[in-house]
mmCIF file of C-alpha atoms in Angstrom:
data_model
loop_
_atom_site.group_PDB
_atom_site.id
_atom_site.type_symbol
_atom_site.label_atom_id
_atom_site.label_comp_id
_atom_site.label_asym_id
_atom_site.label_seq_id
_atom_site.Cartn_x
_atom_site.Cartn_y
_atom_site.Cartn_z
ATOM 1 C CA UNK A 1 107.610 144.419 139.121
ATOM 2 C CA UNK A 2 106.465 142.577 142.277
ATOM 3 C CA UNK A 3 102.766 142.759 143.405
ATOM 4 C CA UNK A 4 103.345 144.834 146.505
ATOM 5 C CA UNK A 5 105.142 147.628 144.504
ATOM 6 C CA UNK A 6 102.479 147.547 141.830
ATOM 7 C CA UNK A 7 99.686 147.977 144.460
ATOM 8 C CA UNK A 8 101.514 150.994 145.882
ATOM 9 C CA UNK A 9 101.749 152.524 142.333
ATOM 10 C CA UNK A 10 98.075 151.966 141.620
ATOM 11 C CA UNK A 11 96.997 153.733 144.758
ATOM 12 C CA UNK A 12 98.234 156.996 143.321
ATOM 13 C CA UNK A 13 98.228 158.842 146.683
ATOM 14 C CA UNK A 14 94.715 157.462 147.464
ATOM 15 C CA UNK A 15 93.788 155.502 150.553
ATOM 16 C CA UNK A 16 92.849 151.784 149.955
ATOM 17 C CA UNK A 17 89.207 152.556 151.032
ATOM 18 C CA UNK A 18 88.907 155.042 147.987
ATOM 19 C CA UNK A 19 89.806 152.445 145.443
ATOM 20 C CA UNK A 20 86.926 150.701 143.688
ATOM 21 C CA UNK A 21 88.891 148.993 140.813
ATOM 22 C CA UNK A 22 92.440 147.541 141.166
ATOM 23 C CA UNK A 23 94.260 146.101 138.047
ATOM 24 C CA UNK A 24 97.497 144.347 138.731
ATOM 25 C CA UNK A 25 97.839 142.281 135.521
ATOM 26 C CA UNK A 26 101.258 140.914 134.518
ATOM 27 C CA UNK A 27 103.111 141.853 137.700
ATOM 28 C CA UNK A 28 104.860 139.052 139.761
ATOM 29 C CA UNK A 29 103.588 137.427 142.846
ATOM 30 C CA UNK A 30 106.038 136.032 145.344
ATOM 31 C CA UNK A 31 105.759 132.302 145.770
ATOM 32 C CA UNK A 32 102.529 132.321 143.767
ATOM 33 C CA UNK A 33 100.589 134.140 146.569
ATOM 34 C CA UNK A 34 98.443 137.236 146.733
ATOM 35 C CA UNK A 35 100.422 140.240 148.303
ATOM 36 C CA UNK A 36 99.742 143.805 149.220
ATOM 37 C CA UNK A 37 95.927 143.518 149.164
ATOM 38 C CA UNK A 38 94.270 143.890 152.545
ATOM 39 C CA UNK A 39 90.856 144.343 154.089
ATOM 40 C CA UNK A 40 91.474 148.074 153.851
ATOM 41 C CA UNK A 41 90.262 147.906 150.256
ATOM 42 C CA UNK A 42 86.747 147.815 151.729
ATOM 43 C CA UNK A 43 85.104 149.448 148.667
ATOM 44 C CA UNK A 44 86.815 147.418 146.040
ATOM 45 C CA UNK A 45 84.488 146.135 143.370
ATOM 46 C CA UNK A 46 86.763 144.845 140.759
ATOM 47 C CA UNK A 47 90.132 143.081 141.255
ATOM 48 C CA UNK A 48 92.143 141.854 138.263
ATOM 49 C CA UNK A 49 95.137 139.565 138.789
ATOM 50 C CA UNK A 50 95.643 138.223 135.232
ATOM 51 C CA UNK A 51 98.888 136.404 134.551
ATOM 52 C CA UNK A 52 100.648 137.144 137.804
ATOM 53 C CA UNK A 53 101.943 133.638 138.607
ATOM 54 C CA UNK A 54 99.376 132.732 141.229
ATOM 55 C CA UNK A 55 99.147 129.100 142.419
ATOM 56 C CA UNK A 56 96.856 129.856 145.304
ATOM 57 C CA UNK A 57 94.165 132.298 146.412
ATOM 58 C CA UNK A 58 94.366 131.555 150.126
ATOM 59 C CA UNK A 59 95.744 135.000 150.968
ATOM 60 C CA UNK A 60 92.964 136.979 149.402
ATOM 61 C CA UNK A 61 91.328 139.191 152.045
ATOM 62 C CA UNK A 62 87.717 139.631 153.055
ATOM 63 C CA UNK A 63 86.156 142.069 150.475
ATOM 64 C CA UNK A 64 82.438 142.139 150.975
ATOM 65 C CA UNK A 65 81.809 144.614 148.053
ATOM 66 C CA UNK A 66 83.949 142.799 145.413
ATOM 67 C CA UNK A 67 81.794 141.685 142.513
ATOM 68 C CA UNK A 68 84.233 140.875 139.752
ATOM 69 C CA UNK A 69 87.424 138.814 140.119
ATOM 70 C CA UNK A 70 89.840 138.223 137.203
ATOM 71 C CA UNK A 71 92.193 135.259 137.831
ATOM 72 C CA UNK A 72 92.894 133.999 134.289
ATOM 73 C CA UNK A 73 96.232 132.713 133.037
ATOM 74 C CA UNK A 74 97.564 131.697 136.340
ATOM 75 C CA UNK A 75 98.398 128.207 137.783
ATOM 76 C CA UNK A 76 95.636 127.714 140.269
ATOM 77 C CA UNK A 77 94.286 124.128 140.601
ATOM 78 C CA UNK A 78 91.978 124.234 143.719
ATOM 79 C CA UNK A 79 91.486 125.877 147.044
ATOM 80 C CA UNK A 80 88.429 127.886 146.025
ATOM 81 C CA UNK A 81 86.740 127.509 149.461
ATOM 82 C CA UNK A 82 88.341 130.825 150.577
ATOM 83 C CA UNK A 83 86.523 132.561 147.771
ATOM 84 C CA UNK A 84 83.097 131.459 149.076
ATOM 85 C CA UNK A 85 84.065 132.507 152.650
ATOM 86 C CA UNK A 86 85.544 136.029 151.869
ATOM 87 C CA UNK A 87 83.948 137.226 148.685
ATOM 88 C CA UNK A 88 80.308 136.747 149.489
ATOM 89 C CA UNK A 89 78.863 139.139 146.856
ATOM 90 C CA UNK A 90 81.018 137.966 143.955
ATOM 91 C CA UNK A 91 79.046 137.801 140.676
ATOM 92 C CA UNK A 92 81.754 137.387 137.982
ATOM 93 C CA UNK A 93 84.642 134.918 138.364
ATOM 94 C CA UNK A 94 87.158 134.303 135.493
ATOM 95 C CA UNK A 95 89.436 131.213 135.988
ATOM 96 C CA UNK A 96 90.419 130.724 132.336
ATOM 97 C CA UNK A 97 93.778 129.289 131.531
ATOM 98 C CA UNK A 98 94.264 127.708 135.017
ATOM 99 C CA UNK A 99 94.841 124.054 136.074
ATOM 100 C CA UNK A 100 91.346 122.780 137.018
ATOM 101 C CA UNK A 101 90.916 119.186 135.809
ATOM 102 C CA UNK A 102 87.896 117.855 137.789
ATOM 103 C CA UNK A 103 84.339 119.110 138.382
ATOM 104 C CA UNK A 104 84.861 118.447 142.104
ATOM 105 C CA UNK A 105 87.439 121.130 142.411
ATOM 106 C CA UNK A 106 84.744 123.660 141.620
ATOM 107 C CA UNK A 107 82.198 122.547 144.228
ATOM 108 C CA UNK A 108 83.189 125.289 146.752
ATOM 109 C CA UNK A 109 81.654 127.854 144.351
ATOM 110 C CA UNK A 110 78.140 126.516 145.283
ATOM 111 C CA UNK A 111 78.277 128.829 148.404
ATOM 112 C CA UNK A 112 78.499 131.883 146.152
ATOM 113 C CA UNK A 113 74.868 132.536 145.811
ATOM 114 C CA UNK A 114 75.318 135.763 143.848
ATOM 115 C CA UNK A 115 77.581 134.165 141.145
ATOM 116 C CA UNK A 116 76.168 134.687 137.693
ATOM 117 C CA UNK A 117 79.033 134.286 135.403
ATOM 118 C CA UNK A 118 82.003 131.769 135.438
ATOM 119 C CA UNK A 119 84.703 131.455 132.805
ATOM 120 C CA UNK A 120 86.902 128.273 132.537
ATOM 121 C CA UNK A 121 88.333 128.675 128.961
ATOM 122 C CA UNK A 122 91.519 126.589 128.417
ATOM 123 C CA UNK A 123 91.149 124.621 131.584
ATOM 124 C CA UNK A 124 91.235 120.911 131.363
ATOM 125 C CA UNK A 125 87.924 120.449 132.949
ATOM 126 C CA UNK A 126 86.329 121.856 129.788
ATOM 127 C CA UNK A 127 87.458 118.708 127.864
ATOM 128 C CA UNK A 128 85.030 116.495 129.863
ATOM 129 C CA UNK A 129 82.052 115.245 127.822
ATOM 130 C CA UNK A 130 79.321 116.408 129.967
ATOM 131 C CA UNK A 131 81.148 119.551 131.121
ATOM 132 C CA UNK A 132 78.574 122.139 130.601
ATOM 133 C CA UNK A 133 75.578 120.224 131.931
ATOM 134 C CA UNK A 134 77.574 119.148 134.907
ATOM 135 C CA UNK A 135 78.549 122.708 135.792
ATOM 136 C CA UNK A 136 75.008 124.107 135.411
ATOM 137 C CA UNK A 137 73.766 121.266 137.550
ATOM 138 C CA UNK A 138 76.441 121.891 140.182
ATOM 139 C CA UNK A 139 75.909 125.725 140.130
ATOM 140 C CA UNK A 140 72.250 126.411 139.580
ATOM 141 C CA UNK A 141 72.735 130.054 140.321
ATOM 142 C CA UNK A 142 74.912 130.504 137.238
ATOM 143 C CA UNK A 143 73.484 132.392 134.206
ATOM 144 C CA UNK A 144 76.496 132.180 131.950
ATOM 145 C CA UNK A 145 79.343 129.618 131.631
ATOM 146 C CA UNK A 146 82.216 130.609 129.278
ATOM 147 C CA UNK A 147 80.049 133.479 127.899
ATOM 148 C CA UNK A 148 76.854 131.254 127.038
ATOM 149 C CA UNK A 149 73.796 130.366 128.989
ATOM 150 C CA UNK A 150 72.344 126.905 129.456
ATOM 151 C CA UNK A 151 70.586 127.255 126.114
ATOM 152 C CA UNK A 152 73.809 128.140 124.353
ATOM 153 C CA UNK A 153 72.746 131.783 123.893
ATOM 154 C CA UNK A 154 75.677 134.126 123.939
ATOM 155 C CA UNK A 155 75.863 136.721 126.792
ATOM 156 C CA UNK A 156 74.819 140.187 125.828
ATOM 157 C CA UNK A 157 76.498 143.254 127.021
ATOM 158 C CA UNK A 158 73.347 145.439 127.340
ATOM 159 C CA UNK A 159 75.261 148.237 128.927
ATOM 160 C CA UNK A 160 77.825 148.459 126.152
ATOM 161 C CA UNK A 161 75.116 148.287 123.406
ATOM 162 C CA UNK A 162 73.254 151.220 125.113
ATOM 163 C CA UNK A 163 76.496 153.210 125.226
ATOM 164 C CA UNK A 164 77.110 152.442 121.506
ATOM 165 C CA UNK A 165 73.531 153.584 120.609
ATOM 166 C CA UNK A 166 73.981 156.793 122.728
ATOM 167 C CA UNK A 167 77.217 157.546 120.883
ATOM 168 C CA UNK A 168 75.640 157.035 117.466
ATOM 169 C CA UNK A 169 72.728 159.214 118.496
ATOM 170 C CA UNK A 170 74.970 161.986 119.590
ATOM 171 C CA UNK A 171 77.006 161.648 116.451
ATOM 172 C CA UNK A 172 73.969 161.823 114.191
ATOM 173 C CA UNK A 173 72.631 164.835 116.111
ATOM 174 C CA UNK A 174 76.099 166.513 115.819
ATOM 175 C CA UNK A 175 76.121 165.951 112.088
ATOM 176 C CA UNK A 176 72.507 167.175 111.734
ATOM 177 C CA UNK A 177 73.333 170.274 113.564
ATOM 178 C CA UNK A 178 76.421 170.813 111.383
ATOM 179 C CA UNK A 179 74.205 170.491 108.284
ATOM 180 C CA UNK A 180 71.588 172.858 109.511
ATOM 181 C CA UNK A 181 74.288 175.443 110.346
ATOM 182 C CA UNK A 182 75.751 175.024 106.861
ATOM 183 C CA UNK A 183 72.244 175.559 105.325
ATOM 184 C CA UNK A 184 71.827 178.617 107.529
ATOM 185 C CA UNK A 185 75.135 180.085 106.226
ATOM 186 C CA UNK A 186 74.142 179.418 102.656
ATOM 187 C CA UNK A 187 70.723 181.032 103.052
ATOM 188 C CA UNK A 188 72.416 184.073 104.657
ATOM 189 C CA UNK A 189 74.881 184.338 101.668
ATOM 190 C CA UNK A 190 71.884 183.969 99.222
ATOM 191 C CA UNK A 191 69.924 186.605 101.016
ATOM 192 C CA UNK A 192 73.047 188.916 100.912
ATOM 193 C CA UNK A 193 73.539 188.324 97.178
ATOM 194 C CA UNK A 194 69.806 188.979 96.428
ATOM 195 C CA UNK A 195 70.026 192.162 98.535
ATOM 196 C CA UNK A 196 73.029 193.257 96.565
ATOM 197 C CA UNK A 197 71.240 192.540 93.327
ATOM 198 C CA UNK A 198 68.156 194.501 94.439
ATOM 199 C CA UNK A 199 70.473 197.384 95.433
ATOM 200 C CA UNK A 200 72.220 197.294 92.181
ATOM 201 C CA UNK A 201 68.935 197.187 90.376
ATOM 202 C CA UNK A 202 67.613 200.288 92.305
ATOM 203 C CA UNK A 203 70.861 202.088 91.891
ATOM 204 C CA UNK A 204 70.798 201.310 88.219
ATOM 205 C CA UNK A 205 67.322 202.748 87.741
ATOM 206 C CA UNK A 206 68.351 205.842 89.788
ATOM 207 C CA UNK A 207 71.439 206.350 87.663
ATOM 208 C CA UNK A 208 69.341 205.806 84.522
ATOM 209 C CA UNK A 209 66.881 208.440 85.520
ATOM 210 C CA UNK A 210 69.619 210.893 86.430
ATOM 211 C CA UNK A 211 71.287 210.302 83.105
ATOM 212 C CA UNK A 212 67.872 210.976 81.346
ATOM 213 C CA UNK A 213 67.429 214.234 83.281
ATOM 214 C CA UNK A 214 70.971 215.304 82.333
ATOM 215 C CA UNK A 215 70.259 214.531 78.703
ATOM 216 C CA UNK A 216 66.969 216.590 78.819
ATOM 217 C CA UNK A 217 68.735 219.548 80.304
ATOM 218 C CA UNK A 218 71.449 219.419 77.680
ATOM 219 C CA UNK A 219 68.756 219.360 74.929
ATOM 220 C CA UNK A 220 66.974 222.317 76.455
ATOM 221 C CA UNK A 221 70.110 224.257 76.567
ATOM 222 C CA UNK A 222 70.888 223.533 72.898
ATOM 223 C CA UNK A 223 67.302 224.574 71.892
ATOM 224 C CA UNK A 224 67.892 227.894 73.678
ATOM 225 C CA UNK A 225 71.127 228.468 71.931
ATOM 226 C CA UNK A 226 69.523 227.679 68.600
ATOM 227 C CA UNK A 227 66.681 230.087 69.272
ATOM 228 C CA UNK A 228 68.860 233.016 70.435
ATOM 229 C CA UNK A 229 71.319 232.960 67.555
ATOM 230 C CA UNK A 230 70.349 233.808 63.952
ATOM 231 C CA UNK A 231 70.421 231.084 61.432
ATOM 232 C CA UNK A 232 73.088 231.146 58.912
ATOM 233 C CA UNK A 233 72.550 233.307 55.797
ATOM 234 C CA UNK A 234 69.780 235.203 57.583
ATOM 235 C CA UNK A 235 70.292 238.897 58.420
ATOM 236 C CA UNK A 236 69.834 239.981 62.007
ATOM 237 C CA UNK A 237 66.739 242.071 62.508
ATOM 238 C CA UNK A 238 67.484 245.646 63.349
ATOM 239 C CA UNK A 239 66.046 246.892 66.509
ATOM 240 C CA UNK A 240 64.666 250.551 66.905
ATOM 241 C CA UNK A 241 67.566 251.372 69.236
ATOM 242 C CA UNK A 242 70.075 250.586 66.565
ATOM 243 C CA UNK A 243 68.358 253.010 64.102
ATOM 244 C CA UNK A 244 68.485 255.794 66.639
ATOM 245 C CA UNK A 245 72.117 255.306 67.079
ATOM 246 C CA UNK A 246 72.727 255.673 63.354
ATOM 247 C CA UNK A 247 70.806 259.043 63.247
ATOM 248 C CA UNK A 248 72.939 260.392 66.025
ATOM 249 C CA UNK A 249 76.094 259.656 64.162
ATOM 250 C CA UNK A 250 74.970 261.512 61.259
#
């Protein structure tokens, strides 16, 4: 896909002034030049043109807010003066995998007073014996060259580390909340079980008392029956009324 068409697709119905990041990696430039990018991208902060076949940056427009420019894996060998003139607030520049051979071709970058990070991996210039010392001397505003400072300390991505810490903290908090919820559920189940046990115990006691009362009533009834009926082998005692009845019959 050619660069102009790719720019149109990346706009996604937005105006150029609304775009802050524009990634055009692996598209094809015509005649090795930048196309489709104009000064209308006035709020652009990141522009990525990795592996697009560039041989020149002469057509890059004036972009006052641009901070990061990715130009790795192209065929650029010079002409960096235009960057110093049109990208005055540039802080990160990646020229890895291009055709820079001499320190002198990088001298125009001295005018980029805000430049903090420069990458030149896989450029022939990195094979020079005093490469790192020469670059830091040429560009004193630099903090990092190829990811390391002048003392060979690796660049730290403080923002990324902070995000990672936040994610871990949220994850830990999430799992702690889950564990607390599980403990609450278990506690509720235990309370319900203990309540059922207590109810069962109370009901058991009530049932037992009712059974005892029933047994007592049955015993009383049996005693009454025994007292009211004569014992076996014993004559029933005659009542006076019975004797009167016998006399009348006579």
